mmCIF file with all atom_site columns, C-alpha atoms in Angstrom:
data_model
loop_
_atom_site.group_PDB
_atom_site.id
_atom_site.type_symbol
_atom_site.label_atom_id
_atom_site.label_alt_id
_atom_site.label_comp_id
_atom_site.label_asym_id
_atom_site.label_entity_id
_atom_site.label_seq_id
_atom_site.pdbx_PDB_ins_code
_atom_site.Cartn_x
_atom_site.Cartn_y
_atom_site.Cartn_z
_atom_site.occupancy
_atom_site.B_iso_or_equiv
_atom_site.pdbx_formal_charge
_atom_site.auth_seq_id
_atom_site.auth_comp_id
_atom_site.auth_asym_id
_atom_site.auth_atom_id
_atom_site.pdbx_PDB_model_num
ATOM 1  C CA . MET A 1 1  ? 18.417  -21.402 6.255   1.00 0.00 ? 1  MET A CA 1
ATOM 2  C CA . SER A 1 2  ? 18.457  -20.023 9.785   1.00 0.00 ? 2  SER A CA 1
ATOM 3  C CA . ILE A 1 3  ? 15.614  -18.566 11.795  1.00 0.00 ? 3  ILE A CA 1
ATOM 4  C CA . GLY A 1 4  ? 17.217  -15.128 11.531  1.00 0.00 ? 4  GLY A CA 1
ATOM 5  C CA . GLU A 1 5  ? 17.138  -15.241 7.727   1.00 0.00 ? 5  GLU A CA 1
ATOM 6  C CA . ILE A 1 6  ? 13.504  -16.338 7.742   1.00 0.00 ? 6  ILE A CA 1
ATOM 7  C CA . VAL A 1 7  ? 12.580  -13.503 10.091  1.00 0.00 ? 7  VAL A CA 1
ATOM 8  C CA . ALA A 1 8  ? 14.469  -11.055 7.856   1.00 0.00 ? 8  ALA A CA 1
ATOM 9  C CA . LEU A 1 9  ? 12.514  -12.291 4.809   1.00 0.00 ? 9  LEU A CA 1
ATOM 10 C CA . LEU A 1 10 ? 9.220   -11.899 6.653   1.00 0.00 ? 10 LEU A CA 1
ATOM 11 C CA . GLN A 1 11 ? 10.183  -8.416  7.840   1.00 0.00 ? 11 GLN A CA 1
ATOM 12 C CA . GLY A 1 12 ? 11.100  -7.461  4.293   1.00 0.00 ? 12 GLY A CA 1
ATOM 13 C CA . GLY A 1 13 ? 7.754   -8.728  3.014   1.00 0.00 ? 13 GLY A CA 1
ATOM 14 C CA . ILE A 1 14 ? 5.797   -6.831  5.649   1.00 0.00 ? 14 ILE A CA 1
ATOM 15 C CA . PHE A 1 15 ? 7.803   -3.686  4.925   1.00 0.00 ? 15 PHE A CA 1
ATOM 16 C CA . GLN A 1 16 ? 7.076   -4.024  1.197   1.00 0.00 ? 16 GLN A CA 1
ATOM 17 C CA . VAL A 1 17 ? 3.344   -4.386  1.839   1.00 0.00 ? 17 VAL A CA 1
ATOM 18 C CA . LEU A 1 18 ? 3.343   -1.289  4.042   1.00 0.00 ? 18 LEU A CA 1
ATOM 19 C CA . TRP A 1 19 ? 5.489   0.666   1.570   1.00 0.00 ? 19 TRP A CA 1
ATOM 20 C CA . ILE A 1 20 ? 3.166   -0.148  -1.334  1.00 0.00 ? 20 ILE A CA 1
ATOM 21 C CA . ALA A 1 21 ? -0.155  0.273   0.483   1.00 0.00 ? 21 ALA A CA 1
ATOM 22 C CA . ALA A 1 22 ? 0.658   3.311   2.639   1.00 0.00 ? 22 ALA A CA 1
ATOM 23 C CA . PRO A 1 23 ? 0.241   6.074   0.012   1.00 0.00 ? 23 PRO A CA 1
ATOM 24 C CA . LEU A 1 24 ? -3.168  4.785   -1.016  1.00 0.00 ? 24 LEU A CA 1
ATOM 25 C CA . LEU A 1 25 ? -4.390  4.225   2.513   1.00 0.00 ? 25 LEU A CA 1
ATOM 26 C CA . LEU A 1 26 ? -3.111  7.537   3.854   1.00 0.00 ? 26 LEU A CA 1
ATOM 27 C CA . SER A 1 27 ? -4.604  9.536   0.996   1.00 0.00 ? 27 SER A CA 1
ATOM 28 C CA . ALA A 1 28 ? -7.974  7.781   1.421   1.00 0.00 ? 28 ALA A CA 1
ATOM 29 C CA . LEU A 1 29 ? -7.785  8.416   5.162   1.00 0.00 ? 29 LEU A CA 1
ATOM 30 C CA . ALA A 1 30 ? -7.083  12.124  4.645   1.00 0.00 ? 30 ALA A CA 1
ATOM 31 C CA . VAL A 1 31 ? -9.915  12.560  2.158   1.00 0.00 ? 31 VAL A CA 1
ATOM 32 C CA . GLY A 1 32 ? -12.302 10.599  4.386   1.00 0.00 ? 32 GLY A CA 1
ATOM 33 C CA . LEU A 1 33 ? -11.423 12.799  7.353   1.00 0.00 ? 33 LEU A CA 1
ATOM 34 C CA . ILE A 1 34 ? -11.928 15.995  5.371   1.00 0.00 ? 34 ILE A CA 1
ATOM 35 C CA . VAL A 1 35 ? -15.268 14.816  4.000   1.00 0.00 ? 35 VAL A CA 1
ATOM 36 C CA . ALA A 1 36 ? -16.392 13.667  7.464   1.00 0.00 ? 36 ALA A CA 1
ATOM 37 C CA . ILE A 1 37 ? -15.576 17.085  8.909   1.00 0.00 ? 37 ILE A CA 1
ATOM 38 C CA . LEU A 1 38 ? -17.500 18.785  6.099   1.00 0.00 ? 38 LEU A CA 1
ATOM 39 C CA . GLN A 1 39 ? -20.443 16.441  6.603   1.00 0.00 ? 39 GLN A CA 1
ATOM 40 C CA . ALA A 1 40 ? -20.494 17.113  10.340  1.00 0.00 ? 40 ALA A CA 1
ATOM 41 C CA . ALA A 1 41 ? -20.305 20.863  9.779   1.00 0.00 ? 41 ALA A CA 1
ATOM 42 C CA . THR A 1 42 ? -23.097 20.918  7.200   1.00 0.00 ? 42 THR A CA 1
ATOM 43 C CA . SER A 1 43 ? -25.263 18.079  8.585   1.00 0.00 ? 43 SER A CA 1
ATOM 44 C CA . ILE A 1 44 ? -25.241 16.323  5.207   1.00 0.00 ? 44 ILE A CA 1
ATOM 45 C CA . GLN A 1 45 ? -25.256 12.556  5.744   1.00 0.00 ? 45 GLN A CA 1
ATOM 46 C CA . GLU A 1 46 ? -24.993 11.213  2.201   1.00 0.00 ? 46 GLU A CA 1
ATOM 47 C CA . GLN A 1 47 ? -23.056 7.937   1.920   1.00 0.00 ? 47 GLN A CA 1
ATOM 48 C CA . THR A 1 48 ? -21.920 8.481   -1.656  1.00 0.00 ? 48 THR A CA 1
ATOM 49 C CA . LEU A 1 49 ? -20.360 11.770  -0.585  1.00 0.00 ? 49 LEU A CA 1
ATOM 50 C CA . THR A 1 50 ? -17.720 9.825   1.337   1.00 0.00 ? 50 THR A CA 1
ATOM 51 C CA . PHE A 1 51 ? -17.251 7.016   -1.164  1.00 0.00 ? 51 PHE A CA 1
ATOM 52 C CA . VAL A 1 52 ? -16.810 8.891   -4.440  1.00 0.00 ? 52 VAL A CA 1
ATOM 53 C CA . PRO A 1 53 ? -14.007 11.284  -3.351  1.00 0.00 ? 53 PRO A CA 1
ATOM 54 C CA . LYS A 1 54 ? -12.074 8.399   -1.792  1.00 0.00 ? 54 LYS A CA 1
ATOM 55 C CA . LEU A 1 55 ? -12.427 6.380   -4.984  1.00 0.00 ? 55 LEU A CA 1
ATOM 56 C CA . ILE A 1 56 ? -11.257 9.299   -7.115  1.00 0.00 ? 56 ILE A CA 1
ATOM 57 C CA . VAL A 1 57 ? -8.258  9.992   -4.871  1.00 0.00 ? 57 VAL A CA 1
ATOM 58 C CA . ILE A 1 58 ? -7.235  6.329   -4.836  1.00 0.00 ? 58 ILE A CA 1
ATOM 59 C CA . LEU A 1 59 ? -7.434  6.151   -8.633  1.00 0.00 ? 59 LEU A CA 1
ATOM 60 C CA . VAL A 1 60 ? -5.374  9.344   -8.981  1.00 0.00 ? 60 VAL A CA 1
ATOM 61 C CA . MET A 1 61 ? -2.771  8.031   -6.531  1.00 0.00 ? 61 MET A CA 1
ATOM 62 C CA . LEU A 1 62 ? -2.600  4.748   -8.450  1.00 0.00 ? 62 LEU A CA 1
ATOM 63 C CA . ALA A 1 63 ? -2.101  6.671   -11.682 1.00 0.00 ? 63 ALA A CA 1
ATOM 64 C CA . LEU A 1 64 ? 0.655   8.789   -10.147 1.00 0.00 ? 64 LEU A CA 1
ATOM 65 C CA . LEU A 1 65 ? 2.441   6.173   -8.043  1.00 0.00 ? 65 LEU A CA 1
ATOM 66 C CA . GLY A 1 66 ? 1.507   2.936   -9.796  1.00 0.00 ? 66 GLY A CA 1
ATOM 67 C CA . GLY A 1 67 ? 4.797   2.728   -11.669 1.00 0.00 ? 67 GLY A CA 1
ATOM 68 C CA . LEU A 1 68 ? 6.800   3.268   -8.498  1.00 0.00 ? 68 LEU A CA 1
ATOM 69 C CA . MET A 1 69 ? 4.767   0.626   -6.658  1.00 0.00 ? 69 MET A CA 1
ATOM 70 C CA . PHE A 1 70 ? 5.136   -1.868  -9.474  1.00 0.00 ? 70 PHE A CA 1
ATOM 71 C CA . THR A 1 71 ? 8.871   -1.247  -9.691  1.00 0.00 ? 71 THR A CA 1
ATOM 72 C CA . ALA A 1 72 ? 9.336   -1.726  -5.942  1.00 0.00 ? 72 ALA A CA 1
ATOM 73 C CA . LEU A 1 73 ? 7.334   -4.954  -6.004  1.00 0.00 ? 73 LEU A CA 1
ATOM 74 C CA . GLY A 1 74 ? 9.243   -6.212  -9.050  1.00 0.00 ? 74 GLY A CA 1
ATOM 75 C CA . GLU A 1 75 ? 12.619  -5.524  -7.439  1.00 0.00 ? 75 GLU A CA 1
ATOM 76 C CA . TYR A 1 76 ? 11.560  -7.304  -4.253  1.00 0.00 ? 76 TYR A CA 1
ATOM 77 C CA . THR A 1 77 ? 10.312  -10.291 -6.242  1.00 0.00 ? 77 THR A CA 1
ATOM 78 C CA . LEU A 1 78 ? 13.557  -10.496 -8.234  1.00 0.00 ? 78 LEU A CA 1
ATOM 79 C CA . ASP A 1 79 ? 15.512  -10.317 -4.982  1.00 0.00 ? 79 ASP A CA 1
ATOM 80 C CA . LEU A 1 80 ? 13.469  -13.204 -3.567  1.00 0.00 ? 80 LEU A CA 1
ATOM 81 C CA . PHE A 1 81 ? 13.942  -15.268 -6.730  1.00 0.00 ? 81 PHE A CA 1
ATOM 82 C CA . SER A 1 82 ? 17.698  -14.682 -6.622  1.00 0.00 ? 82 SER A CA 1
ATOM 83 C CA . ARG A 1 83 ? 17.753  -16.007 -3.042  1.00 0.00 ? 83 ARG A CA 1
ATOM 84 C CA . ILE A 1 84 ? 16.021  -19.304 -3.896  1.00 0.00 ? 84 ILE A CA 1
ATOM 85 C CA . PRO A 1 85 ? 19.249  -21.281 -4.480  1.00 0.00 ? 85 PRO A CA 1
ATOM 86 C CA . ASP A 1 86 ? 20.558  -20.164 -1.081  1.00 0.00 ? 86 ASP A CA 1
ATOM 87 C CA . MET A 1 87 ? 17.275  -21.161 0.575   1.00 0.00 ? 87 MET A CA 1
ATOM 88 C CA . ALA A 1 88 ? 17.546  -24.711 -0.748  1.00 0.00 ? 88 ALA A CA 1
ATOM 89 C CA . ARG A 1 89 ? 20.770  -25.332 1.139   1.00 0.00 ? 89 ARG A CA 1
#
């Protein structure tokens, strides 16, 4: 197995992590920004006001995109397992 193939495997793994985590992180970021703007505008500094909406949005995103994420991770894992015999050479 050459260095180029190893780098390609690592790049694929990093891409998969970003592809799976990005929808959750971006939605939590958007909700956090909106809540922070509302808190700054109204001078309400309640910590649970930022936590609860983020939690709800992340759970909704997991419910909506969980199947897609699981499928993408499963396909990547099967691809890695199919490459194991070639890696042993």
